Each structure stands twice: as C-alpha cells, then as structure tokens.
C-alpha cells in the first residue's frame, strides 16, 4: 500500500493525464492492470464549456476506484478556482492544475507549460485555487522543468507551489521547448525532491520496469507517473509493480492475451461514447496495440475504414489470431 494525500493506494504508479487518451475507459483499464492512481484528461476552466458534452464526459468518473483526480487547465486564477469547485461538486477528490502541457493551442492562451514563464502568475493561481476549495481537497501541480533549456526554473516553481499550499507536484523531465524530443532529464527532479517536503512524482521516459526502478532510485521521488509508455500497453503497470516488488520480470502478454485486452477495451469505449464515436476513438488504441506486429501497417489502413463495432472487433480478432502466440 502507498499512502498519498490521505488515500491508501495499491502502489505509487500513476497514469499521467493525456488529452484525448486518459478517458474513463482507459483510466479504469490501467487501474485493472495495477496503476495506483489515474489522472483525468484536461477539463477546461472556461465556464462557458461546463455544460458541453465533451466537458461532462471528461468529468465522468462513475464507477472508478478512489481517489478521483481531475486535471484542470487555464490561465485565469479565478476561473481555475471556479473550475476546481465545479469538478469537486461533480465528485473530484483531488484537483490537479496543468502547467505541463506543451501543446501550441494550450500555450498560445498562456496556459499549460506557458505558465512557467510567469512565476508571479503561478503563485497567484496556486494560492487562489488552494484557498477557494474545501480544506479536505488536495490541490496538486503537473509541470515541466521550465520553458526552455535556458530557463529551467522548476526549483523556483516547486517552492512557490509548496508555499502556496500545493499538496504534491509531478514533474516531467523536459522543458516545454523540447516537447517530447531528446531524453528526459532527472537531475532537477532529484534536486526538487531534496528541496521541498511535499510529495514529488517523477515523469518522462519511464518506458519499462528497469527504467522505473532507476528513476525512483536516482530521484528519490515518492511516485512515478507514466504517460506515452502505457498507450497500447496498459499492462506496463503490472510489469513495473512486479519488478519493483520481486526484482523479476513478468513474461510479456501473448497475442491472444493482447487480443482479449483490445476487444474488451473497444467494447468499453463504445459503451462510453456510443458506437459511432466509439469505433473512431478506438482506432488509435488499436493502432498502439498492434504497433510493431507483422503486417500491422496494412492492417491499420484497412481497419480505419470500418464503421461498426462488430466488424471492428472481428477484424482485430482475426489479425491477432494470424499473429499466433
């Protein structure tokens, strides 16, 4: 068990928030494979969008295991505070503020990792959101090392956050300008861990069990956050957890096992979104499940033309059956 902000989790392996990916079906799947906590994809702080279908769906955590963590994004302190309370009223138990997203459309409105350029605004946002929510609701922060390699101010940001009452901070080991290029750096994450007393979660390039152990040992972080490495591989949480506990590797899943995981995931996506939208959303997950397998590129080209769940599932099943075990 891992104690985190008043919650008892099965471990210290977290699913990173990823726009368009960490919806409820995917969060629940990762938790089934051993993730201790999963953060929702971003929910906008723009109050005009609270009633939109997309926002209501993103804030839907029905049936999930606790804690329910919702990430909010924006640049206006009061709007972020209002968004935090809106999501708390809809069941959120932890609110995470996004200061890490490198996407242009987020940074162009000075949200996400663009906020790291304005330390005064970071302080105002943290203070305003923390003071506006009930005292039993932890506010956490997700950010990067800084805006670019010349402005890696994460140590200052972390201290500002701690002083403002932020309960934990997750740090991706890249700057905004790096996007996802190059390799994540863990040196500053280790320095932040030495500097502050709130939990620090390390994120970036944690792609397999040995790397997870290295990052934990090197940074002394309290937890790990895994993003792109769990796309098409939700069982990575089971692999890492097993290795951290035993020092031994789990055998990789067979083609038959991956097939069953994919089919179940596709069904849950369609149950959640409806079949027409669900079939289209499932395509990217199917592409990840099949990546690197023989004839997968040709398979994906044909699969992307299918419009019904029944056909899609048959196509996927036939492909995996042709792969053998």
CSV table of C-alpha atoms in Angstrom, one decimal, residues 1-112:
chain,number,residue,atom,x,y,z
A,1,UNK,CA,0.0,0.0,0.0
A,2,UNK,CA,1.1,3.6,-0.7
A,3,UNK,CA,-0.3,6.5,1.3
A,4,UNK,CA,-0.9,9.5,-0.9
A,5,UNK,CA,-2.7,12.7,0.3
A,6,UNK,CA,-4.9,10.8,2.7
A,7,UNK,CA,-5.7,8.0,0.3
A,8,UNK,CA,-4.4,4.4,0.5
A,9,UNK,CA,-3.3,3.3,-3.0
A,10,UNK,CA,-2.2,-0.1,-4.1
A,11,UNK,CA,1.2,1.4,-5.2
A,12,UNK,CA,3.0,4.6,-6.3
A,13,UNK,CA,2.5,4.1,-10.1
A,14,UNK,CA,0.3,6.8,-11.6
A,15,UNK,CA,-1.3,7.2,-15.0
A,16,UNK,CA,-0.3,10.6,-16.5
A,17,UNK,CA,-3.1,12.9,-17.8
A,18,UNK,CA,-3.2,12.8,-21.6
A,19,UNK,CA,-5.6,14.7,-23.7
A,20,UNK,CA,-7.8,12.5,-25.8
A,21,UNK,CA,-6.4,9.4,-24.2
A,22,UNK,CA,-7.0,9.1,-20.4
A,23,UNK,CA,-10.7,8.9,-20.6
A,24,UNK,CA,-12.7,6.8,-18.2
A,25,UNK,CA,-12.4,3.5,-20.1
A,26,UNK,CA,-8.6,3.9,-20.4
A,27,UNK,CA,-8.1,5.0,-16.7
A,28,UNK,CA,-10.1,2.0,-15.5
A,29,UNK,CA,-8.2,-0.4,-17.7
A,30,UNK,CA,-4.8,0.9,-16.4
A,31,UNK,CA,-6.1,0.6,-12.8
A,32,UNK,CA,-7.1,-3.0,-13.6
A,33,UNK,CA,-3.5,-3.7,-14.5
A,34,UNK,CA,-2.2,-2.2,-11.3
A,35,UNK,CA,-2.0,1.6,-11.6
A,36,UNK,CA,-2.4,3.1,-8.2
A,37,UNK,CA,-3.9,6.3,-9.4
A,38,UNK,CA,-5.0,7.8,-12.7
A,39,UNK,CA,-5.5,11.5,-13.6
A,40,UNK,CA,-8.2,12.6,-16.0
A,41,UNK,CA,-7.5,14.3,-19.2
A,42,UNK,CA,-7.7,18.1,-19.0
A,43,UNK,CA,-11.0,19.8,-18.2
A,44,UNK,CA,-11.2,23.4,-19.4
A,45,UNK,CA,-11.5,26.2,-16.9
A,46,UNK,CA,-13.7,28.1,-19.3
A,47,UNK,CA,-17.1,28.2,-17.6
A,48,UNK,CA,-18.9,28.6,-20.9
A,49,UNK,CA,-17.9,25.0,-21.7
A,50,UNK,CA,-19.0,23.4,-18.4
A,51,UNK,CA,-22.2,22.2,-20.0
A,52,UNK,CA,-20.6,20.9,-23.1
A,53,UNK,CA,-20.9,17.2,-23.9
A,54,UNK,CA,-17.1,16.8,-24.0
A,55,UNK,CA,-16.6,18.5,-20.6
A,56,UNK,CA,-19.3,16.5,-19.0
A,57,UNK,CA,-17.9,13.3,-20.4
A,58,UNK,CA,-14.3,14.2,-19.3
A,59,UNK,CA,-15.6,14.8,-15.8
A,60,UNK,CA,-17.4,11.5,-15.7
A,61,UNK,CA,-15.7,9.2,-13.2
A,62,UNK,CA,-18.7,6.9,-12.4
A,63,UNK,CA,-17.6,3.5,-11.2
A,64,UNK,CA,-13.9,4.4,-10.8
A,65,UNK,CA,-11.9,3.5,-7.7
A,66,UNK,CA,-10.8,6.3,-5.5
A,67,UNK,CA,-9.3,8.8,-5.5
A,68,UNK,CA,-11.0,10.7,-8.3
A,69,UNK,CA,-8.4,13.1,-9.8
A,70,UNK,CA,-9.4,15.7,-12.3
A,71,UNK,CA,-6.9,17.9,-14.1
A,72,UNK,CA,-7.9,21.5,-14.9
A,73,UNK,CA,-6.2,23.8,-17.4
A,74,UNK,CA,-6.3,27.6,-17.9
A,75,UNK,CA,-4.5,30.8,-17.1
A,76,UNK,CA,-7.0,32.9,-15.1
A,77,UNK,CA,-6.7,32.2,-11.3
A,78,UNK,CA,-10.4,32.8,-10.5
A,79,UNK,CA,-11.6,30.7,-13.5
A,80,UNK,CA,-9.3,27.9,-12.4
A,81,UNK,CA,-10.7,28.2,-8.8
A,82,UNK,CA,-14.3,28.1,-10.2
A,83,UNK,CA,-13.4,25.1,-12.4
A,84,UNK,CA,-11.9,23.3,-9.3
A,85,UNK,CA,-15.0,23.8,-7.3
A,86,UNK,CA,-17.2,22.7,-10.3
A,87,UNK,CA,-15.4,19.4,-10.6
A,88,UNK,CA,-15.4,18.9,-6.8
A,89,UNK,CA,-19.2,19.3,-6.9
A,90,UNK,CA,-19.1,16.6,-9.6
A,91,UNK,CA,-17.1,14.1,-7.5
A,92,UNK,CA,-13.4,15.1,-7.8
A,93,UNK,CA,-11.4,14.3,-4.7
A,94,UNK,CA,-8.1,15.7,-5.9
A,95,UNK,CA,-7.7,18.6,-8.3
A,96,UNK,CA,-4.5,18.8,-10.5
A,97,UNK,CA,-3.5,22.0,-12.2
A,98,UNK,CA,-1.9,21.7,-15.6
A,99,UNK,CA,1.3,23.6,-16.0
A,100,UNK,CA,3.0,21.0,-18.1
A,101,UNK,CA,1.1,20.6,-21.4
A,102,UNK,CA,3.4,21.7,-24.3
A,103,UNK,CA,0.6,21.8,-27.0
A,104,UNK,CA,0.5,25.0,-29.0
A,105,UNK,CA,-3.2,25.6,-28.6
A,106,UNK,CA,-2.8,25.5,-24.8
A,107,UNK,CA,0.4,27.6,-24.7
A,108,UNK,CA,-1.0,30.1,-27.1
A,109,UNK,CA,-3.6,31.1,-24.5
A,110,UNK,CA,-0.8,31.2,-21.9
A,111,UNK,CA,-1.9,28.0,-20.2
A,112,UNK,CA,-0.2,24.7,-19.6
